[in-house]
Short mmCIF file of C-alpha atoms and ligand atoms in Angstrom, two decimals:
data_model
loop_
_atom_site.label_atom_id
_atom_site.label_comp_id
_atom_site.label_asym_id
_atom_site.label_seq_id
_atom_site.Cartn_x
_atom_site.Cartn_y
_atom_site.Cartn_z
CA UNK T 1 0.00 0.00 0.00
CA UNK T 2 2.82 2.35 -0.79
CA UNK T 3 1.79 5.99 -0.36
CA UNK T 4 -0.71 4.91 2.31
CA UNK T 5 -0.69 5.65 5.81
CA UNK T 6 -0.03 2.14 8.04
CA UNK T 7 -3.24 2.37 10.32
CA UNK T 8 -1.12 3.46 13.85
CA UNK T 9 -1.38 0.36 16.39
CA UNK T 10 -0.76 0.97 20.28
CA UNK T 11 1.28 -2.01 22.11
CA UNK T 12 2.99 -2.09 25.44
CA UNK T 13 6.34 -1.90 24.30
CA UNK T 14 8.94 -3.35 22.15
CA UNK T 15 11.72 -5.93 23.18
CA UNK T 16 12.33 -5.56 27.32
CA UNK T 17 11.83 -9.04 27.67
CA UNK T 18 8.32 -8.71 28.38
CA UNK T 19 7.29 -6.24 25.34
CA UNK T 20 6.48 -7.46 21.58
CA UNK T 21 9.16 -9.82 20.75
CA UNK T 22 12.22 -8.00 18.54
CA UNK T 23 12.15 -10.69 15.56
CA UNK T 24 8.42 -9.76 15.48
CA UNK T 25 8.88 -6.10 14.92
CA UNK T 26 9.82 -6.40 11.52
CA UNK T 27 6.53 -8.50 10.53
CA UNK T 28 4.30 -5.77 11.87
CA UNK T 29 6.08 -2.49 11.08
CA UNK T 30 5.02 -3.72 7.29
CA UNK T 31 1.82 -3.76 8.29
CA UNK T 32 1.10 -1.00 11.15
CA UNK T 33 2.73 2.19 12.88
CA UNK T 34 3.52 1.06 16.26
CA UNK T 35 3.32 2.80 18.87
CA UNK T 36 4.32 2.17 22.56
CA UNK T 37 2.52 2.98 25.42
CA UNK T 38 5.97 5.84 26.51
CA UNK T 39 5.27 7.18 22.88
CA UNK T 40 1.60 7.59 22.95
CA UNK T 41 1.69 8.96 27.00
CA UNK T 42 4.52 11.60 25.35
CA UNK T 43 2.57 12.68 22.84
CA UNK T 44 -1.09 12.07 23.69
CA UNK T 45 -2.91 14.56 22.06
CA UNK T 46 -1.62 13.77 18.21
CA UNK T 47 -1.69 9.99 18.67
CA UNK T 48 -5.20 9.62 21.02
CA UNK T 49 -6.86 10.10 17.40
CA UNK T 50 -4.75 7.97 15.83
CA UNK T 51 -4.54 4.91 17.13
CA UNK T 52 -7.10 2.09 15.77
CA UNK T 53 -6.46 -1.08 17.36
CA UNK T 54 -4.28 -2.28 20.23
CA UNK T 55 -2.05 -4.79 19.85
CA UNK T 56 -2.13 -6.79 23.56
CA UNK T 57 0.47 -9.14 24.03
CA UNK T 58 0.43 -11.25 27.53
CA UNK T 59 -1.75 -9.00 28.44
CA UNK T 60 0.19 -5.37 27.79
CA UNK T 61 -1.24 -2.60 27.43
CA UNK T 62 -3.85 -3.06 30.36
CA UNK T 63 -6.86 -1.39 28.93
CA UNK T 64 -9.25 0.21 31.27
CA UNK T 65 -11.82 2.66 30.84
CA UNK T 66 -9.67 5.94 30.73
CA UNK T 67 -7.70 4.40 28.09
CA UNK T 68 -10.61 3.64 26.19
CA UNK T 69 -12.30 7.43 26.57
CA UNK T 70 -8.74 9.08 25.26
CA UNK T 71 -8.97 6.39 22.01
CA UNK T 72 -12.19 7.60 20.07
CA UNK T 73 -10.97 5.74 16.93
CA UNK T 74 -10.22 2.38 18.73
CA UNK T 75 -11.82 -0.64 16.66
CA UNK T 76 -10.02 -4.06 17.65
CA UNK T 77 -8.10 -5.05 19.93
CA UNK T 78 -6.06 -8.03 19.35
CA UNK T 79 -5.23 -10.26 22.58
CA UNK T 80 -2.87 -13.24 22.34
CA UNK T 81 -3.58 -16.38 23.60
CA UNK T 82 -6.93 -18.16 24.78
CA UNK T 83 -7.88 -16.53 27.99
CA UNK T 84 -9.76 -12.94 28.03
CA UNK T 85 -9.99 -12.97 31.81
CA UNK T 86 -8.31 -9.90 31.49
CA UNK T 87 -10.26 -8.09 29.67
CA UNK T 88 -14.08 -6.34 30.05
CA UNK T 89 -15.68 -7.31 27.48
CA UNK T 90 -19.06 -5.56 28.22
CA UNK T 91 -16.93 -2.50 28.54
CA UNK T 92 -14.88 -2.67 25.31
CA UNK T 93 -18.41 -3.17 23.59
CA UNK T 94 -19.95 -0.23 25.01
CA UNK T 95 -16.95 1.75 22.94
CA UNK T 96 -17.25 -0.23 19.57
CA UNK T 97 -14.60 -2.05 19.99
CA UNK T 98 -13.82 -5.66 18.98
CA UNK T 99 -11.55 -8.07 20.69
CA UNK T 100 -10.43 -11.53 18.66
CA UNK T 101 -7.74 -13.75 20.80
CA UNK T 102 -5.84 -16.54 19.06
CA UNK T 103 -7.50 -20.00 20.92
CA UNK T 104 -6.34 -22.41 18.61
CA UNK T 105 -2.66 -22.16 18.03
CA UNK T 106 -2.28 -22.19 21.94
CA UNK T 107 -3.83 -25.26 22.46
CA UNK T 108 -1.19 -28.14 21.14
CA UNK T 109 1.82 -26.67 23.20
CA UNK T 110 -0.12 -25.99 26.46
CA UNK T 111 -1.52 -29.23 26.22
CA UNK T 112 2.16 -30.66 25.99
CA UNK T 113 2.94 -28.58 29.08
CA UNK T 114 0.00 -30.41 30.94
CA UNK T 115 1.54 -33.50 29.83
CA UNK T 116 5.34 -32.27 31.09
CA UNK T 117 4.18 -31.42 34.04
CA UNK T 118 2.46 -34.65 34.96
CA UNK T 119 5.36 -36.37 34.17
CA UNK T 120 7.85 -34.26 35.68
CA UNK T 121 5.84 -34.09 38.97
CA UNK T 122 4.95 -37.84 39.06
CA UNK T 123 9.04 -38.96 38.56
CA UNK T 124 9.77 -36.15 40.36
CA UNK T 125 12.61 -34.82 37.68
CA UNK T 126 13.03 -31.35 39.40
CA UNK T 127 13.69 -32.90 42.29
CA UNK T 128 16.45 -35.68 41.19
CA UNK T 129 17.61 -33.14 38.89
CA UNK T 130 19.00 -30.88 42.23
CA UNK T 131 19.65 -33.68 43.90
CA UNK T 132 21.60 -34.87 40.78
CA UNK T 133 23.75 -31.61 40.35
CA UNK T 134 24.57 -30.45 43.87
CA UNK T 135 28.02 -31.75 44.39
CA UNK T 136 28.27 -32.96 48.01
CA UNK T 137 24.94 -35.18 47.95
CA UNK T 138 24.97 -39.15 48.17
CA UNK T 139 21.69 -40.22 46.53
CA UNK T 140 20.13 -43.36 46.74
CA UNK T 141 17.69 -44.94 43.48
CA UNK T 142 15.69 -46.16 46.44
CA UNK T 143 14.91 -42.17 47.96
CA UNK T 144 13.58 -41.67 44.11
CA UNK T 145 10.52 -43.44 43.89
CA UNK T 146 7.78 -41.41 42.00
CA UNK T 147 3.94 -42.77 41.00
CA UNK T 148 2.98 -44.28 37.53
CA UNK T 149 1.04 -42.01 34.87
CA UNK T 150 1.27 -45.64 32.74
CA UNK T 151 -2.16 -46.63 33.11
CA UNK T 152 -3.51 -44.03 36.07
CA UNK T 153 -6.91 -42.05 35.96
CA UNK T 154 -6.55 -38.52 34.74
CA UNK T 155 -9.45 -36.06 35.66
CA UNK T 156 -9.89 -33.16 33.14
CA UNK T 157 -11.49 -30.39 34.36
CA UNK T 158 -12.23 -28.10 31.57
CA UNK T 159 -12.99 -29.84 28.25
CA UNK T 160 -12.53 -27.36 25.66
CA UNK T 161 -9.94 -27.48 22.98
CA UNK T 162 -7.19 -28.10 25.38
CA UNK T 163 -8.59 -30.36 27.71
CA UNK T 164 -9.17 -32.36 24.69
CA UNK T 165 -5.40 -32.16 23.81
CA UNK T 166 -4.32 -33.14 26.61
CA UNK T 167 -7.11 -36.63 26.81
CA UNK T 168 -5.43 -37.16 23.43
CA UNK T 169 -2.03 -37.66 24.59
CA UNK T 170 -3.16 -39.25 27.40
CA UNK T 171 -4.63 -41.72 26.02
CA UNK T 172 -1.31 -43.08 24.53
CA UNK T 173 0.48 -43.47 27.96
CA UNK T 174 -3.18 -45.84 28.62
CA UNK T 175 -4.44 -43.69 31.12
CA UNK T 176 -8.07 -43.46 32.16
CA UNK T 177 -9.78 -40.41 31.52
CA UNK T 178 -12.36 -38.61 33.56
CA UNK T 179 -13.61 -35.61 32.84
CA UNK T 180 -16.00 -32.39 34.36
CA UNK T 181 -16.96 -29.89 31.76
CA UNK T 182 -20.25 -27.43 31.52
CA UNK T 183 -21.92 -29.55 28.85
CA UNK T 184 -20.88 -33.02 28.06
CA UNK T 185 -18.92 -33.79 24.73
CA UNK T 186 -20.62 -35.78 21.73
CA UNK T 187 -20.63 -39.08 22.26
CA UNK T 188 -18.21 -39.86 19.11
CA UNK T 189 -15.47 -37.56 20.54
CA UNK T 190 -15.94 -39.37 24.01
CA UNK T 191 -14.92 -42.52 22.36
CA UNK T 192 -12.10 -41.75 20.26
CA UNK T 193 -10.34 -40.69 23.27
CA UNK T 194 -12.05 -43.06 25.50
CA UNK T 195 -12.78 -40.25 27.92
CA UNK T 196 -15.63 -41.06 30.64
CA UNK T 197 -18.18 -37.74 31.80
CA UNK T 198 -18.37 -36.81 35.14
CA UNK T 199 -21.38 -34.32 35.65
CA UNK T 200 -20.24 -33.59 39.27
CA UNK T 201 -16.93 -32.72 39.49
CA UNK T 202 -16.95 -34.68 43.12
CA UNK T 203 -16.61 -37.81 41.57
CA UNK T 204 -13.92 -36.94 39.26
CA UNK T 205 -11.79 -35.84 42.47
CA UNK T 206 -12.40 -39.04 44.11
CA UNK T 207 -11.07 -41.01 41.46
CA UNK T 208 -8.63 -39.10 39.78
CA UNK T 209 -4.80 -40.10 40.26
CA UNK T 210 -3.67 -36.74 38.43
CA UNK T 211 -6.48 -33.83 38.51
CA UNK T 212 -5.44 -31.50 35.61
CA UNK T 213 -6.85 -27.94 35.70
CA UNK T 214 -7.85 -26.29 32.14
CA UNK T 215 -10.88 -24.51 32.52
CA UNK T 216 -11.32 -20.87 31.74
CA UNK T 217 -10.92 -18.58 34.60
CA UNK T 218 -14.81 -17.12 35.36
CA UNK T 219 -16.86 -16.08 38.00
CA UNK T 220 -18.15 -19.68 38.52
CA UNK T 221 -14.51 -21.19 37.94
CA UNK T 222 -12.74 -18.43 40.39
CA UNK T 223 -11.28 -20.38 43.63
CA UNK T 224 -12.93 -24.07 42.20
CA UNK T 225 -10.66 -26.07 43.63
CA UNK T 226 -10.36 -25.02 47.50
CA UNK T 227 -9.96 -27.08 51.07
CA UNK T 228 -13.13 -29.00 50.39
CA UNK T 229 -12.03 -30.54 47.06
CA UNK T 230 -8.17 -31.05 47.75
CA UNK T 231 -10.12 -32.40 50.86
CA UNK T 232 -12.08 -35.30 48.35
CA UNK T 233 -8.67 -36.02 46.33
CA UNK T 234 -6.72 -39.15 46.45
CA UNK T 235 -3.98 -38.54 49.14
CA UNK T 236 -1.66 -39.96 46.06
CA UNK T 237 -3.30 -37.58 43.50
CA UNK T 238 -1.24 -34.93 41.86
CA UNK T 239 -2.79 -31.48 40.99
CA UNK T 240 -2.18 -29.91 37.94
CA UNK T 241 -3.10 -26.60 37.09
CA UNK T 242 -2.34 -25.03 33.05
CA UNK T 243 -5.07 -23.02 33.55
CA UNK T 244 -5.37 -19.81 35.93
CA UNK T 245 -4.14 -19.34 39.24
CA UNK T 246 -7.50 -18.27 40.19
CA UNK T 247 -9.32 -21.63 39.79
CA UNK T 248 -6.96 -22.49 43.01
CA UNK T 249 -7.58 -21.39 46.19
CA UNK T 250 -3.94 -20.82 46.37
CA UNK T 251 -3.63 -20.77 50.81
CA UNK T 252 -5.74 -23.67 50.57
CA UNK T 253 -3.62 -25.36 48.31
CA UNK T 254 -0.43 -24.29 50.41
CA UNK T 255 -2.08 -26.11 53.49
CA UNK T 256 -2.93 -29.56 51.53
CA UNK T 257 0.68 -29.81 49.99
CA UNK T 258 2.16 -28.91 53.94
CA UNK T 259 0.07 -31.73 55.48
CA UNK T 260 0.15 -34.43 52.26
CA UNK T 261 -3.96 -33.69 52.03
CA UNK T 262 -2.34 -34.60 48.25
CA UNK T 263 0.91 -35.97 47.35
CA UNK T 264 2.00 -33.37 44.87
CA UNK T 265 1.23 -30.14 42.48
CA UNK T 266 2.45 -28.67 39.58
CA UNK T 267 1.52 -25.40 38.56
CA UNK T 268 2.25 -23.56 35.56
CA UNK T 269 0.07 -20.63 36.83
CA UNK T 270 -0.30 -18.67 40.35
CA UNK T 271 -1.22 -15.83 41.23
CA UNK T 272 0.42 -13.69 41.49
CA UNK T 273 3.17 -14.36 38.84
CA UNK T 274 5.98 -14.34 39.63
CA UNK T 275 5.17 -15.36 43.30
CA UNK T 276 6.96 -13.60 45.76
CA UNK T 277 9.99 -14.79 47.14
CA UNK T 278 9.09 -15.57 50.38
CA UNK T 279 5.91 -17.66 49.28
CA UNK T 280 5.64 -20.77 51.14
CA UNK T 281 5.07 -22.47 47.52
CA UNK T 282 9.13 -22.02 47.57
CA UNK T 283 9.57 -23.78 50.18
CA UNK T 284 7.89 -27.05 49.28
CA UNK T 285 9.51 -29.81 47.62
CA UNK T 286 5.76 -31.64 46.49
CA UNK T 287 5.54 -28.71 44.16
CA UNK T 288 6.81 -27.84 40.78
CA UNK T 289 5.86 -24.16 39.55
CA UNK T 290 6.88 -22.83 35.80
CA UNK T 291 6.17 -19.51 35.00
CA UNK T 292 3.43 -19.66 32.74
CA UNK T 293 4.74 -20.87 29.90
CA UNK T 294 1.85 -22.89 27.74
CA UNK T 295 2.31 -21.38 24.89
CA UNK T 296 5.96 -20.66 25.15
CA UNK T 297 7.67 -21.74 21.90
CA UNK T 298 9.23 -20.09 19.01
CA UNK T 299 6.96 -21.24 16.54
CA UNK T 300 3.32 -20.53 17.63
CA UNK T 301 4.51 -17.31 19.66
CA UNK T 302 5.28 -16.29 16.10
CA UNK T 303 1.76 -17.94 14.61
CA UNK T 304 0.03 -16.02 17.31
CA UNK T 305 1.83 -12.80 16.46
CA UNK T 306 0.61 -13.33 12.63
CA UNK T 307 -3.14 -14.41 13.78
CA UNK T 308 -2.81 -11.26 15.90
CA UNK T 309 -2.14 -9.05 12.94
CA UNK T 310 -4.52 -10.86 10.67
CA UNK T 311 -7.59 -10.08 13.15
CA UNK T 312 -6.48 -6.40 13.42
CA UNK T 313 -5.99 -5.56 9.75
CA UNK T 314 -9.52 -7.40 8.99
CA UNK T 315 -11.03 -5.46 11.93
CA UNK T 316 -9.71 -1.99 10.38
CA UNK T 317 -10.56 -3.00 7.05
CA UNK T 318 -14.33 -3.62 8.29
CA UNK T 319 -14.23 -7.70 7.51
CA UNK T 320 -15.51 -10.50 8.96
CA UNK T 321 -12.52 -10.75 12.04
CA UNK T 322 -10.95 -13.95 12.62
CA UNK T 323 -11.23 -15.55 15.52
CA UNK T 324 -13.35 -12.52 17.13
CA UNK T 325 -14.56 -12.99 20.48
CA UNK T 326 -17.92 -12.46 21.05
CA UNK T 327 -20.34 -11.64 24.15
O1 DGY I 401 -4.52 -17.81 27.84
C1 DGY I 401 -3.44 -18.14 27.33
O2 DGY I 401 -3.34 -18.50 26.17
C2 DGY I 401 -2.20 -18.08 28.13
O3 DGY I 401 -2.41 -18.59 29.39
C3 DGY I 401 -1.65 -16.69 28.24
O4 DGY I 401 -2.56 -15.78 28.66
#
């Protein structure tokens, strides 16, 4: 579109470690004007006009309602990953504005992670691994015992695309799979994973060697798992939570890992994140945290980047927006 004006996009920032990735920049300087959130706050009164869409990756630029008020031209904003717990979605309609996230692409490598986790925390690699590398320790194969994932039941809470991913794999270590999900799958996709339907999520607890967490975070999933369900676990069972912090009542948690309510968690989200140093989570050697890292490699990071873009210039351009998210 030489001669045209790129439509002027608002992100976070660029590079810092936590801003819009530097071997992204390239991609989307052919296709927008970015603009960081130090630019725009230096030079509000040209850009507020200016800026169309907002380009939100892990979660940066936070957009709240006096954001929205000085961006009258705001049409899309462009989130990455699956979860939109942090944004209002009500609110961002009120102002015209569209949000699309990028579910899909997200789905295979967080489902791995579920996967990593459960096997890390049930051979207990983090563990031997110190153990393995600290110089002036004797160890002992017989101190190393872990519990089997070979042919254990797996309770899925949270059956959407993920969920599924992770029954998938699952299924090829011949575990048993129980799941809890608002509405129950079709019966065809229950069978080609061999995946049995637990309406109350009570029963999946009770059974479940390795409870694996991968619902959205929501009003009715906020704090789901708290003393009263660690309570109805296995004490062998394993916790495992991809999904939000917030679907853990985190003290509780704390409380069932001190006194072996459950033998073990692994947690690739908390809240907050990072935790702070002094968090008893730290402390605890039946717990493996990573820091939030479903999603984390090179190649969908840069598929999400491109869905991202795709969803913003069909947004601006008044099409039909990929992968929109809707009320
Ligand atoms: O929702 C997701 O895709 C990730 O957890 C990052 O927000």
């Amino acid at each position: 579109m030489e001669g045209q004006e790129l439509p002027y996009v608002l992100v976070d920032c660029i590079g810092e470690r936590y801003g819009v990735y530097e071997d992204h920049v390239g991609f989307l300087k052919k296709r927008f004007h970015l603009i960081t959130m130090k630019e725009y706050l230096e030079n509000k009164t040209f850009l507020s006009k200016k800026i169309r869409a907002i380009y939100m990756w892990y979660h940066k630029p936070a957009i709240d309602e006096e954001l929205l008020q000085s961006l009258p031209n705001l049409k899309v904003v462009a989130s990455s990953g699956v979860g939109i717990d942090h944004l209002d979605l009500k609110l961002l309609s009120s102002y015209g504005v569209k949000v699309a996230n990028t579910p899909f692409i997200v789905s295979t490598d967080t489902a791995d992670l579920g996967m990593a986790l459960m096997l890390a925390s049930s051979r207990r690699l983090v563990e031997g691994h110190e153990m393995a590398v600290s110089p002036d320790t004797e160890y002992f194969p017989a101190d190393w015992l872990g519990v089997e994932v070979s042919g254990a039941t797996l309770g899925i809470v949270g059956m959407g695309t993920i969920g599924y991913k992770v029954a998938e794999r699952a299924k090829a270590f011949e575990m048993k799979i129980l799941y809890h999900n608002r509405n129950q799958r079709k019966k065809e996709e229950e069978s080609a994973i061999g995946a049995v339907y637990c309406k109350k999520i009570d029963d999946l607890l009770q059974q479940s060697d390795f409870v694996l967490l991968a619902v959205n975070l929501t009003p009715q999933t906020r704090k789901l798992i708290g003393k009263r369900e660690l309570e109805l676990m296995k004490p062998t069972a394993t916790l495992i939570n991809i999904s939000r912090g917030l679907v853990v009542d985190q003290d509780a948690l704390v409380e069932a890992l001190q006194n072996k309510v459950i033998r073990a968690a692994a947690l690739d989200v908390t809240y907050p994140e990072p935790l702070p140093r002094d968090h008893p989570f730290l402390k605890l050697k039946n717990v493996i945290i990573t820091p939030h890292i479903g999603s984390a490699t090179k190649k969908t990071r840069w598929v999400m980047m491109e869905e991202m873009a795709e969803s913003i210039e069909a947004g601006l351009a008044g099409l039909p927006i990929p992968r929109e998210v809707l009320l």
